[in-house]
mmCIF file of C-alpha atoms and ligand atoms in Angstrom:
data_model
loop_
_atom_site.group_PDB
_atom_site.id
_atom_site.type_symbol
_atom_site.label_atom_id
_atom_site.label_comp_id
_atom_site.label_asym_id
_atom_site.label_seq_id
_atom_site.Cartn_x
_atom_site.Cartn_y
_atom_site.Cartn_z
ATOM 1 C CA MET A 876 34.498 52.594 6.411
ATOM 2 C CA LYS A 877 31.313 51.293 7.977
ATOM 3 C CA THR A 878 29.480 48.392 6.387
ATOM 4 C CA THR A 879 25.845 49.062 5.558
ATOM 5 C CA HIS A 880 24.852 45.385 6.209
ATOM 6 C CA THR A 881 24.448 43.558 9.478
ATOM 7 C CA GLU A 882 24.830 39.802 10.261
ATOM 8 C CA PRO A 883 21.513 38.052 9.463
ATOM 9 C CA SER A 884 19.609 37.735 12.667
ATOM 10 C CA ARG A 885 16.984 35.371 14.010
ATOM 11 C CA ARG A 886 14.581 38.027 12.767
ATOM 12 C CA ASP A 887 15.712 37.392 9.176
ATOM 13 C CA LEU A 888 15.179 33.703 9.666
ATOM 14 C CA LEU A 889 11.797 34.203 11.319
ATOM 15 C CA LYS A 890 10.785 36.523 8.508
ATOM 16 C CA GLY A 891 11.571 33.791 5.995
ATOM 17 C CA MET A 892 9.851 31.221 8.179
ATOM 18 C CA GLY A 893 6.828 33.525 8.317
ATOM 19 C CA CYS A 894 6.323 32.912 4.613
ATOM 20 C CA GLY A 895 6.485 29.194 5.353
ATOM 21 C CA ILE A 896 3.930 29.448 8.141
ATOM 22 C CA ALA A 897 1.607 31.531 5.982
ATOM 23 C CA THR A 898 1.921 28.938 3.250
ATOM 24 C CA LEU A 899 1.318 26.190 5.790
ATOM 25 C CA MET A 900 -1.871 27.914 7.003
ATOM 26 C CA LEU A 901 -3.057 28.291 3.434
ATOM 27 C CA SER A 902 -2.227 24.743 2.486
ATOM 28 C CA THR A 903 -3.797 23.372 5.682
ATOM 29 C CA ALA A 904 -6.967 25.296 4.897
ATOM 30 C CA LEU A 905 -6.920 23.828 1.404
ATOM 31 C CA ALA A 906 -6.281 20.376 2.816
ATOM 32 C CA ALA A 907 -9.181 20.731 5.242
ATOM 33 C CA ASN A 908 -11.535 21.239 2.319
ATOM 34 C CA PRO A 909 -12.832 17.748 1.585
ATOM 35 C CA SER A 910 -13.817 18.722 -1.932
ATOM 36 C CA LEU A 911 -10.124 18.988 -2.774
ATOM 37 C CA VAL A 912 -9.377 15.464 -1.655
ATOM 38 C CA GLU A 913 -11.536 12.703 -2.944
ATOM 39 C CA ALA A 914 -12.527 10.373 -0.107
ATOM 40 C CA SER A 915 -12.331 7.385 -2.409
ATOM 41 C CA SER A 916 -12.753 4.571 0.087
ATOM 42 C CA GLY A 917 -14.530 2.485 -2.502
ATOM 43 C CA VAL A 918 -17.878 0.848 -2.876
ATOM 44 C CA VAL A 919 -18.834 -1.468 -0.052
ATOM 45 C CA ASN A 920 -21.239 -4.079 -1.247
ATOM 46 C CA GLU A 921 -21.723 -6.956 1.147
ATOM 47 C CA LYS A 922 -23.260 -9.067 -1.636
ATOM 48 C CA ALA A 923 -20.134 -8.749 -3.727
ATOM 49 C CA TRP A 924 -17.824 -11.622 -4.665
ATOM 50 C CA GLY A 925 -15.367 -13.074 -2.239
ATOM 51 C CA LEU A 926 -12.711 -15.783 -2.048
ATOM 52 C CA LEU A 927 -12.368 -18.170 0.884
ATOM 53 C CA VAL A 928 -8.956 -19.773 1.397
ATOM 54 C CA ASP A 929 -9.005 -22.836 3.653
ATOM 55 C CA LEU A 930 -5.412 -23.302 4.777
ATOM 56 C CA THR A 931 -6.176 -26.732 6.254
ATOM 57 C CA ARG A 932 -6.807 -28.020 2.731
ATOM 58 C CA CYS A 933 -3.853 -26.464 0.935
ATOM 59 C CA THR A 934 -1.008 -28.871 0.119
ATOM 60 C CA GLY A 935 1.278 -26.308 -1.461
ATOM 61 C CA CYS A 936 0.967 -27.876 -4.898
ATOM 62 C CA GLN A 937 1.381 -24.449 -6.580
ATOM 63 C CA SER A 938 -1.358 -25.151 -9.161
ATOM 64 C CA CYS A 939 -3.090 -21.863 -8.222
ATOM 65 C CA ALA A 940 0.028 -19.730 -8.497
ATOM 66 C CA LEU A 941 0.970 -21.176 -11.890
ATOM 67 C CA ALA A 942 -2.609 -20.869 -13.175
ATOM 68 C CA CYS A 943 -2.559 -17.242 -12.037
ATOM 69 C CA LYS A 944 0.584 -16.588 -14.061
ATOM 70 C CA ASP A 945 -0.954 -18.217 -17.084
ATOM 71 C CA ALA A 946 -4.256 -16.322 -16.768
ATOM 72 C CA ASN A 947 -2.437 -13.026 -16.422
ATOM 73 C CA ASP A 948 0.073 -13.748 -19.184
ATOM 74 C CA ARG A 949 3.041 -13.327 -16.867
ATOM 75 C CA PRO A 950 6.630 -14.159 -17.893
ATOM 76 C CA HIS A 951 8.270 -17.459 -16.895
ATOM 77 C CA PRO A 952 4.941 -19.302 -16.686
ATOM 78 C CA LYS A 953 6.534 -22.527 -15.386
ATOM 79 C CA ARG A 954 8.650 -20.903 -12.688
ATOM 80 C CA THR A 955 7.105 -21.211 -9.220
ATOM 81 C CA PRO A 956 6.813 -17.737 -7.697
ATOM 82 C CA ILE A 957 8.239 -17.141 -4.225
ATOM 83 C CA ALA A 958 6.872 -13.634 -3.672
ATOM 84 C CA LEU A 959 4.437 -11.137 -5.081
ATOM 85 C CA ASP A 960 6.101 -9.289 -7.917
ATOM 86 C CA THR A 961 5.391 -7.984 -11.366
ATOM 87 C CA ASP A 962 5.739 -11.548 -12.705
ATOM 88 C CA ALA A 963 3.403 -13.097 -10.122
ATOM 89 C CA TYR A 964 0.147 -11.771 -8.689
ATOM 90 C CA SER A 965 -0.108 -14.700 -6.285
ATOM 91 C CA PHE A 966 2.259 -17.113 -4.596
ATOM 92 C CA VAL A 967 2.112 -19.889 -2.018
ATOM 93 C CA ASP A 968 4.139 -19.175 1.104
ATOM 94 C CA GLU A 969 5.354 -22.202 3.107
ATOM 95 C CA ARG A 970 5.370 -21.610 6.852
ATOM 96 C CA ARG A 971 7.032 -24.132 9.192
ATOM 97 C CA ILE A 972 4.995 -24.352 12.385
ATOM 98 C CA GLU A 973 5.608 -26.421 15.516
ATOM 99 C CA ASN A 974 2.460 -28.282 16.566
ATOM 100 C CA PRO A 975 1.397 -28.883 20.209
ATOM 101 C CA VAL A 976 3.351 -32.195 20.371
ATOM 102 C CA GLY A 977 6.560 -30.581 19.171
ATOM 103 C CA GLN A 978 6.497 -31.718 15.538
ATOM 104 C CA VAL A 979 7.227 -29.178 12.810
ATOM 105 C CA GLU A 980 4.631 -29.074 10.057
ATOM 106 C CA SER A 981 4.179 -26.953 6.969
ATOM 107 C CA VAL A 982 1.224 -24.658 6.546
ATOM 108 C CA TYR A 983 0.886 -23.284 3.031
ATOM 109 C CA VAL A 984 -0.535 -19.818 2.619
ATOM 110 C CA LYS A 985 -1.734 -18.594 -0.767
ATOM 111 C CA ARG A 986 -1.262 -14.857 -0.955
ATOM 112 C CA GLN A 987 -2.613 -12.222 -3.301
ATOM 113 C CA CYS A 988 -4.505 -8.953 -3.095
ATOM 114 C CA MET A 989 -7.078 -9.057 -0.299
ATOM 115 C CA HIS A 990 -9.544 -6.904 -2.260
ATOM 116 C CA CYS A 991 -10.318 -4.827 0.828
ATOM 117 C CA LEU A 992 -13.846 -3.480 1.270
ATOM 118 C CA HIS A 993 -12.309 -0.069 2.022
ATOM 119 C CA PRO A 994 -9.064 -0.280 0.059
ATOM 120 C CA ALA A 995 -6.250 1.950 1.267
ATOM 121 C CA CYS A 996 -4.666 1.720 -2.181
ATOM 122 C CA VAL A 997 -7.789 3.244 -3.740
ATOM 123 C CA SER A 998 -7.875 6.068 -1.205
ATOM 124 C CA ALA A 999 -4.182 6.783 -1.674
ATOM 125 C CA CYS A 1000 -4.338 6.919 -5.464
ATOM 126 C CA THR A 1001 -4.707 10.574 -6.426
ATOM 127 C CA VAL A 1002 -5.600 9.909 -10.070
ATOM 128 C CA GLY A 1003 -8.223 7.181 -9.705
ATOM 129 C CA ALA A 1004 -6.092 4.440 -11.245
ATOM 130 C CA LEU A 1005 -7.338 1.991 -8.594
ATOM 131 C CA ARG A 1006 -11.025 1.417 -7.988
ATOM 132 C CA LYS A 1007 -13.178 -0.842 -5.823
ATOM 133 C CA THR A 1008 -15.951 -2.229 -7.979
ATOM 134 C CA ALA A 1009 -19.442 -2.959 -6.687
ATOM 135 C CA GLU A 1010 -18.827 -6.625 -7.606
ATOM 136 C CA GLY A 1011 -15.886 -6.878 -5.210
ATOM 137 C CA PRO A 1012 -12.600 -6.737 -7.144
ATOM 138 C CA VAL A 1013 -10.198 -3.829 -6.688
ATOM 139 C CA VAL A 1014 -9.153 -3.080 -10.250
ATOM 140 C CA TYR A 1015 -6.316 -1.103 -11.782
ATOM 141 C CA ASP A 1016 -6.272 1.197 -14.804
ATOM 142 C CA ALA A 1017 -2.755 1.487 -16.240
ATOM 143 C CA GLU A 1018 -3.892 4.359 -18.489
ATOM 144 C CA LYS A 1019 -4.532 6.568 -15.458
ATOM 145 C CA CYS A 1020 -1.538 5.477 -13.356
ATOM 146 C CA ILE A 1021 1.243 8.074 -12.984
ATOM 147 C CA GLY A 1022 3.582 5.682 -11.136
ATOM 148 C CA CYS A 1023 3.640 7.682 -7.865
ATOM 149 C CA ARG A 1024 3.558 4.426 -5.817
ATOM 150 C CA TYR A 1025 1.286 5.877 -3.113
ATOM 151 C CA CYS A 1026 -0.760 2.673 -3.347
ATOM 152 C CA GLN A 1027 2.327 0.667 -2.388
ATOM 153 C CA TYR A 1028 2.902 2.768 0.708
ATOM 154 C CA ALA A 1029 -0.767 2.661 1.683
ATOM 155 C CA CYS A 1030 -1.491 -1.058 1.303
ATOM 156 C CA PRO A 1031 -1.362 -2.747 4.723
ATOM 157 C CA PHE A 1032 -0.653 -6.114 3.079
ATOM 158 C CA GLY A 1033 2.268 -5.101 0.862
ATOM 159 C CA VAL A 1034 0.487 -6.163 -2.289
ATOM 160 C CA PRO A 1035 1.020 -3.715 -5.172
ATOM 161 C CA THR A 1036 4.342 -4.212 -6.934
ATOM 162 C CA TYR A 1037 6.078 -1.679 -9.123
ATOM 163 C CA GLU A 1038 7.551 -2.227 -12.568
ATOM 164 C CA TRP A 1039 10.918 -0.529 -12.032
ATOM 165 C CA GLU A 1040 12.340 -1.448 -15.420
ATOM 166 C CA ASN A 1041 9.440 0.220 -17.244
ATOM 167 C CA PRO A 1042 9.890 3.984 -17.773
ATOM 168 C CA LEU A 1043 6.103 4.290 -17.403
ATOM 169 C CA GLY A 1044 6.402 2.566 -14.006
ATOM 170 C CA LEU A 1045 3.246 0.509 -13.837
ATOM 171 C CA ILE A 1046 1.724 -1.188 -10.793
ATOM 172 C CA HIS A 1047 0.866 -4.880 -10.763
ATOM 173 C CA LYS A 1048 -1.539 -6.833 -8.591
ATOM 174 C CA CYS A 1049 -4.323 -9.428 -8.684
ATOM 175 C CA GLN A 1050 -7.592 -8.064 -10.062
ATOM 176 C CA MET A 1051 -9.649 -11.114 -9.101
ATOM 177 C CA CYS A 1052 -9.623 -12.305 -12.719
ATOM 178 C CA THR A 1053 -12.323 -9.804 -13.682
ATOM 179 C CA SER A 1054 -12.179 -10.818 -17.338
ATOM 180 C CA ARG A 1055 -12.988 -14.400 -16.316
ATOM 181 C CA LEU A 1056 -15.787 -13.212 -14.034
ATOM 182 C CA ASP A 1057 -17.269 -11.331 -17.005
ATOM 183 C CA GLU A 1058 -17.418 -14.712 -18.773
ATOM 184 C CA ASP A 1059 -19.137 -16.323 -15.765
ATOM 185 C CA GLU A 1060 -15.977 -18.247 -14.913
ATOM 186 C CA SER A 1061 -14.382 -18.420 -11.487
ATOM 187 C CA PRO A 1062 -10.873 -16.975 -10.979
ATOM 188 C CA ALA A 1063 -8.110 -19.066 -12.532
ATOM 189 C CA CYS A 1064 -6.560 -19.919 -9.162
ATOM 190 C CA VAL A 1065 -9.859 -21.226 -7.822
ATOM 191 C CA ALA A 1066 -10.502 -23.295 -10.934
ATOM 192 C CA ALA A 1067 -6.989 -24.799 -10.726
ATOM 193 C CA CYS A 1068 -6.961 -25.847 -7.083
ATOM 194 C CA PRO A 1069 -7.290 -29.653 -6.938
ATOM 195 C CA ASN A 1070 -7.869 -29.748 -3.174
ATOM 196 C CA GLY A 1071 -10.870 -27.506 -2.614
ATOM 197 C CA ALA A 1072 -8.733 -25.048 -0.665
ATOM 198 C CA LEU A 1073 -10.144 -22.107 -2.619
ATOM 199 C CA ARG A 1074 -13.807 -21.276 -2.815
ATOM 200 C CA PHE A 1075 -15.347 -18.453 -4.798
ATOM 201 C CA GLY A 1076 -18.799 -16.957 -4.203
ATOM 202 C CA PRO A 1077 -20.679 -14.091 -2.606
ATOM 203 C CA ARG A 1078 -18.649 -12.896 0.372
ATOM 204 C CA GLN A 1079 -21.611 -13.112 2.737
ATOM 205 C CA GLN A 1080 -22.237 -16.744 1.802
ATOM 206 C CA LEU A 1081 -18.561 -17.578 2.202
ATOM 207 C CA LEU A 1082 -18.555 -15.980 5.636
ATOM 208 C CA ALA A 1083 -21.587 -18.026 6.688
ATOM 209 C CA GLN A 1084 -19.921 -21.210 5.383
ATOM 210 C CA ALA A 1085 -16.658 -20.376 7.132
ATOM 211 C CA ARG A 1086 -18.473 -19.835 10.455
ATOM 212 C CA ALA A 1087 -20.294 -23.143 10.016
ATOM 213 C CA GLN A 1088 -17.010 -24.945 9.252
ATOM 214 C CA ILE A 1089 -15.410 -23.593 12.418
ATOM 215 C CA ALA A 1090 -18.461 -24.561 14.486
ATOM 216 C CA SER A 1091 -18.728 -28.104 13.121
ATOM 217 C CA ASN A 1092 -14.998 -28.986 13.036
ATOM 218 C CA SER A 1093 -13.857 -28.607 16.596
ATOM 219 C CA GLY A 1094 -10.074 -28.205 16.793
ATOM 220 C CA ARG A 1095 -9.515 -28.045 13.044
ATOM 221 C CA TYR A 1096 -9.582 -24.258 12.794
ATOM 222 C CA VAL A 1097 -8.738 -21.345 15.021
ATOM 223 C CA GLU A 1098 -11.857 -19.332 15.792
ATOM 224 C CA HIS A 1099 -10.928 -16.461 13.591
ATOM 225 C CA ILE A 1100 -11.856 -15.741 9.987
ATOM 226 C CA TYR A 1101 -9.086 -13.469 8.790
ATOM 227 C CA GLY A 1102 -10.529 -10.700 6.640
ATOM 228 C CA GLU A 1103 -13.965 -10.702 8.253
ATOM 229 C CA HIS A 1104 -13.178 -7.545 10.192
ATOM 230 C CA GLU A 1105 -9.537 -6.605 9.478
ATOM 231 C CA VAL A 1106 -9.277 -3.071 8.079
ATOM 232 C CA GLY A 1107 -13.060 -2.972 7.788
ATOM 233 C CA GLY A 1108 -13.243 -6.344 6.029
ATOM 234 C CA THR A 1109 -11.687 -7.848 2.923
ATOM 235 C CA SER A 1110 -13.190 -9.771 0.010
ATOM 236 C CA VAL A 1111 -10.567 -12.496 0.509
ATOM 237 C CA LEU A 1112 -11.135 -14.527 3.689
ATOM 238 C CA TYR A 1113 -8.967 -17.162 5.368
ATOM 239 C CA LEU A 1114 -9.557 -20.150 7.620
ATOM 240 C CA SER A 1115 -6.479 -21.452 9.421
ATOM 241 C CA PRO A 1116 -5.425 -24.346 11.668
ATOM 242 C CA VAL A 1117 -3.022 -22.084 13.605
ATOM 243 C CA PRO A 1118 -3.154 -18.460 14.785
ATOM 244 C CA PHE A 1119 -2.758 -16.077 11.889
ATOM 245 C CA SER A 1120 0.041 -14.262 13.690
ATOM 246 C CA ALA A 1121 2.160 -17.435 13.328
ATOM 247 C CA LEU A 1122 1.683 -17.280 9.558
ATOM 248 C CA GLY A 1123 2.842 -13.708 9.093
ATOM 249 C CA PHE A 1124 -0.596 -12.170 8.722
ATOM 250 C CA PRO A 1125 -0.479 -8.594 9.989
ATOM 251 C CA ALA A 1126 -2.472 -7.911 13.152
ATOM 252 C CA LEU A 1127 -4.721 -5.102 11.975
ATOM 253 C CA GLY A 1128 -7.594 -3.367 13.676
ATOM 254 C CA GLU A 1129 -11.115 -3.118 12.361
ATOM 255 C CA ASP A 1130 -10.785 0.494 11.286
ATOM 256 C CA PRO A 1131 -10.527 0.839 7.535
ATOM 257 C CA ASN A 1132 -6.981 1.879 6.738
ATOM 258 C CA PRO A 1133 -8.105 4.482 4.201
ATOM 259 C CA ARG A 1134 -8.838 6.765 7.117
ATOM 260 C CA TYR A 1135 -5.102 6.828 7.668
ATOM 261 C CA ALA A 1136 -4.365 6.914 3.953
ATOM 262 C CA GLU A 1137 -6.807 9.769 3.439
ATOM 263 C CA ALA A 1138 -5.350 11.617 6.409
ATOM 264 C CA VAL A 1139 -1.897 11.204 4.879
ATOM 265 C CA MET A 1140 -3.181 12.274 1.468
ATOM 266 C CA ARG A 1141 -4.902 15.301 2.951
ATOM 267 C CA GLN A 1142 -1.720 16.292 4.692
ATOM 268 C CA THR A 1143 0.503 15.565 1.694
ATOM 269 C CA PRO A 1144 0.089 19.017 0.082
ATOM 270 C CA ALA A 1145 0.494 20.710 3.475
ATOM 271 C CA ILE A 1146 3.593 18.695 4.346
ATOM 272 C CA ALA A 1147 5.114 19.191 0.893
ATOM 273 C CA LEU A 1148 4.452 22.938 0.928
ATOM 274 C CA THR A 1149 5.696 23.336 4.498
ATOM 275 C CA VAL A 1150 8.900 21.446 3.784
ATOM 276 C CA ALA A 1151 9.382 23.492 0.616
ATOM 277 C CA SER A 1152 8.740 26.746 2.513
ATOM 278 C CA VAL A 1153 11.089 25.894 5.377
ATOM 279 C CA VAL A 1154 13.798 24.769 2.955
ATOM 280 C CA THR A 1155 13.353 27.997 0.979
ATOM 281 C CA ALA A 1156 13.550 30.088 4.168
ATOM 282 C CA LEU A 1157 16.708 28.281 5.278
ATOM 283 C CA HIS A 1158 18.197 28.633 1.813
ATOM 284 C CA LEU A 1159 17.513 32.400 1.800
ATOM 285 C CA PHE A 1160 18.960 32.679 5.318
ATOM 286 C CA MET A 1161 22.137 30.823 4.339
ATOM 287 C CA GLN A 1162 22.413 32.818 1.122
ATOM 288 C CA ARG A 1163 22.064 36.061 3.073
ATOM 289 C CA ARG A 1164 24.679 34.925 5.600
ATOM 290 C CA GLN A 1165 27.113 34.054 2.787
ATOM 291 C CA GLN A 1166 26.483 37.466 1.221
ATOM 292 C CA VAL A 1167 27.104 39.263 4.531
ATOM 293 C CA LYS A 1168 30.259 37.212 5.175
ATOM 294 C CA GLY A 1169 31.515 38.099 1.697
ATOM 295 C CA GLU A 1170 30.869 41.788 2.302
ATOM 296 C CA ALA A 1171 32.505 41.645 5.742
ATOM 297 C CA THR A 1172 35.599 39.972 4.223
ATOM 298 C CA LEU A 1173 35.740 42.643 1.551
ATOM 299 C CA HIS A 1174 35.363 45.320 4.213
ATOM 300 C CA ILE A 1175 38.245 43.874 6.272
ATOM 301 C CA ALA A 1176 40.390 43.502 3.151
ATOM 302 C CA THR A 1177 39.867 47.146 2.246
ATOM 303 C CA GLN A 1178 40.931 48.143 5.794
ATOM 304 C CA LYS A 1179 44.274 46.254 5.563
ATOM 305 C CA PRO A 1180 47.274 48.514 5.053
ATOM 306 C CA GLY A 1181 48.604 48.123 1.497
ATOM 307 C CA ALA A 1182 45.677 46.010 0.417
ATOM 308 C CA GLU A 1183 45.073 46.035 -3.311
ATOM 309 C CA LEU A 1184 41.647 45.966 -4.860
HETATM 310 S S1 SF4 B 1821 -4.756 -5.652 -0.213
HETATM 311 FE FE1 SF4 B 1821 -3.682 -3.753 -0.709
HETATM 312 S S2 SF4 B 1821 -3.725 -3.663 -2.938
HETATM 313 FE FE2 SF4 B 1821 -5.303 -5.130 -2.323
HETATM 314 S S3 SF4 B 1821 -7.195 -3.930 -2.135
HETATM 315 FE FE3 SF4 B 1821 -6.267 -3.988 -0.086
HETATM 316 S S4 SF4 B 1821 -5.036 -2.108 -0.010
HETATM 317 FE FE4 SF4 B 1821 -5.484 -2.478 -2.176
HETATM 318 S S1 SF4 B 1822 -7.954 -14.135 -8.751
HETATM 319 FE FE1 SF4 B 1822 -6.857 -14.314 -10.696
HETATM 320 S S2 SF4 B 1822 -5.255 -12.741 -10.552
HETATM 321 FE FE2 SF4 B 1822 -6.022 -13.066 -8.481
HETATM 322 S S3 SF4 B 1822 -4.680 -14.622 -7.570
HETATM 323 FE FE3 SF4 B 1822 -6.424 -15.732 -8.473
HETATM 324 S S4 SF4 B 1822 -5.742 -16.235 -10.548
HETATM 325 FE FE4 SF4 B 1822 -4.372 -14.656 -9.774
HETATM 326 S S1 SF4 B 1823 -3.856 -25.065 -5.818
HETATM 327 FE FE1 SF4 B 1823 -4.944 -25.259 -3.884
HETATM 328 S S2 SF4 B 1823 -3.793 -26.816 -2.772
HETATM 329 FE FE2 SF4 B 1823 -2.500 -26.183 -4.452
HETATM 330 S S3 SF4 B 1823 -1.234 -24.557 -3.557
HETATM 331 FE FE3 SF4 B 1823 -2.991 -23.533 -4.431
HETATM 332 S S4 SF4 B 1823 -4.473 -23.374 -2.795
HETATM 333 FE FE4 SF4 B 1823 -2.942 -24.858 -2.163
#
């Protein structure tokens, strides 16, 4: 008896892959249509608020981090945070640095959201849960958030944190104390700093002041205002006594990261559909091979002398 089926060939596989390629072409065409992907790189307003952190003035007293917890009603209000997490939107990182004469000194670095001028988190968020306001803060709307965590992947500073224990999976980060700003108050961290290490004001003014401080304090600061140009500029700016690379600041170019985030987001449907198509094609191929093997086995069994059906 001759079997009516043949072993699945490369042709079968290519046929299945053809569906994948067709889907890829369709999805790429869809992805290329900018109207389908919101280029949400935020509002860039150079007159907007900014925050200047002068690391030469910070003593690591933690007043800012604890005030931040209090202002944001975070748990464990007296516990000093050691990282950004859902309980802490800011923390003070101690960095041990060797000075030119070989002594090791601490440099304290307050960290929080940088409130980028072109926020990658905003561009990556497909549902508009993150938004750059004209006033400067990058704000979050928990009502819109679907917990996809794209913002976490996109942020070049590792800022957004995810509430794993919450089934709704919310994101947490500093929002520049917008409710306090609405009341004409400065952010809680700025108000709490006893050493003048934090200054709040229009970003452009802060930049001008930072440049003047560098120019008039020879040797006190490195000639670099972190956040002036990084990823297209950030609302939070830093002055430092040592190179920023020694303090763990990422070396980032001047291109706004959202270009990358948007590119990724544009490709996301294409990649997802392609992977799905290829997996489907392979699945069909394997299924067909199993079927043919089963039929071949049955065919051999029926050929055996004395074989019972
Ligand atoms: S630092 Fe990260 S979370 Fe903050 S605005 Fe920039 S991309 Fe968004
Ligand atoms: S601006 Fe407000 S939320 Fe952001 S670090 Fe300062 S106190 Fe915390
Ligand atoms: S309150 Fe001021 S001095 Fe104290 S840790 Fe914060 S930034 Fe530094």
